[in-house]
Amino acid sequence: MIFVKIGKLLSFFNSYASLTNNSYLCVVFIDRHILMKVFCFYSC
């Protein structure tokens, strides 16, 4: 279930990555850390 969510989020972040470089970091974090942790990092 988590893997599926990560894949979907990755697609969303990928689109944002084009807008900002910060998003790219989030994408990498998603693969390494949990989605929640990434979301918090992105908010910061």
PDB file of C-alpha atoms in Angstrom:
ATOM      1  CA  MET A   1       0.000   0.000   0.000  1.00  0.00           C
ATOM      2  CA  ILE A   2       2.764   2.429   0.958  1.00  0.00           C
ATOM      3  CA  PHE A   3       4.666   1.612  -2.213  1.00  0.00           C
ATOM      4  CA  VAL A   4       1.616   2.417  -4.326  1.00  0.00           C
ATOM      5  CA  LYS A   5       1.141   5.731  -2.550  1.00  0.00           C
ATOM      6  CA  ILE A   6       4.828   6.586  -3.004  1.00  0.00           C
ATOM      7  CA  GLY A   7       4.576   5.930  -6.739  1.00  0.00           C
ATOM      8  CA  LYS A   8       1.559   8.205  -7.031  1.00  0.00           C
ATOM      9  CA  LEU A   9       3.237  10.910  -4.966  1.00  0.00           C
ATOM     10  CA  LEU A  10       6.403  10.565  -7.017  1.00  0.00           C
ATOM     11  CA  SER A  11       4.430  11.438 -10.141  1.00  0.00           C
ATOM     12  CA  PHE A  12       2.982  14.496  -8.408  1.00  0.00           C
ATOM     13  CA  PHE A  13       6.362  15.637  -7.117  1.00  0.00           C
ATOM     14  CA  ASN A  14       7.957  14.996 -10.498  1.00  0.00           C
ATOM     15  CA  SER A  15       5.618  17.572 -12.025  1.00  0.00           C
ATOM     16  CA  TYR A  16       6.564  20.042  -9.294  1.00  0.00           C
ATOM     17  CA  ALA A  17      10.253  19.248  -9.688  1.00  0.00           C
ATOM     18  CA  SER A  18      10.168  21.113 -12.986  1.00  0.00           C
ATOM     19  CA  LEU A  19       8.942  24.195 -11.136  1.00  0.00           C
ATOM     20  CA  THR A  20      11.425  24.139  -8.259  1.00  0.00           C
ATOM     21  CA  ASN A  21      14.582  22.289  -7.296  1.00  0.00           C
ATOM     22  CA  ASN A  22      13.275  21.802  -3.764  1.00  0.00           C
ATOM     23  CA  SER A  23      10.713  19.352  -5.083  1.00  0.00           C
ATOM     24  CA  TYR A  24      13.473  17.187  -6.502  1.00  0.00           C
ATOM     25  CA  LEU A  25      14.937  16.759  -3.029  1.00  0.00           C
ATOM     26  CA  CYS A  26      11.529  15.734  -1.765  1.00  0.00           C
ATOM     27  CA  VAL A  27      11.248  13.038  -4.407  1.00  0.00           C
ATOM     28  CA  VAL A  28      14.549  11.509  -3.328  1.00  0.00           C
ATOM     29  CA  PHE A  29      13.484  11.677   0.293  1.00  0.00           C
ATOM     30  CA  ILE A  30      10.225   9.891  -0.503  1.00  0.00           C
ATOM     31  CA  ASP A  31      12.174   6.880  -1.727  1.00  0.00           C
ATOM     32  CA  ARG A  32      14.428   6.879   1.334  1.00  0.00           C
ATOM     33  CA  HIS A  33      12.162   8.209   4.080  1.00  0.00           C
ATOM     34  CA  ILE A  34       8.429   7.928   4.722  1.00  0.00           C
ATOM     35  CA  LEU A  35       5.875  10.027   2.864  1.00  0.00           C
ATOM     36  CA  MET A  36       4.936  11.855   6.053  1.00  0.00           C
ATOM     37  CA  LYS A  37       8.533  12.841   6.681  1.00  0.00           C
ATOM     38  CA  VAL A  38       8.819  14.123   3.118  1.00  0.00           C
ATOM     39  CA  PHE A  39       5.648  16.144   3.411  1.00  0.00           C
ATOM     40  CA  CYS A  40       6.973  17.821   6.547  1.00  0.00           C
ATOM     41  CA  PHE A  41      10.279  18.565   4.863  1.00  0.00           C
ATOM     42  CA  TYR A  42       8.501  19.992   1.821  1.00  0.00           C
ATOM     43  CA  SER A  43       6.377  22.242   4.030  1.00  0.00           C
ATOM     44  CA  CYS A  44       9.532  23.579   5.649  1.00  0.00           C
TER      45      CYS A  44
END
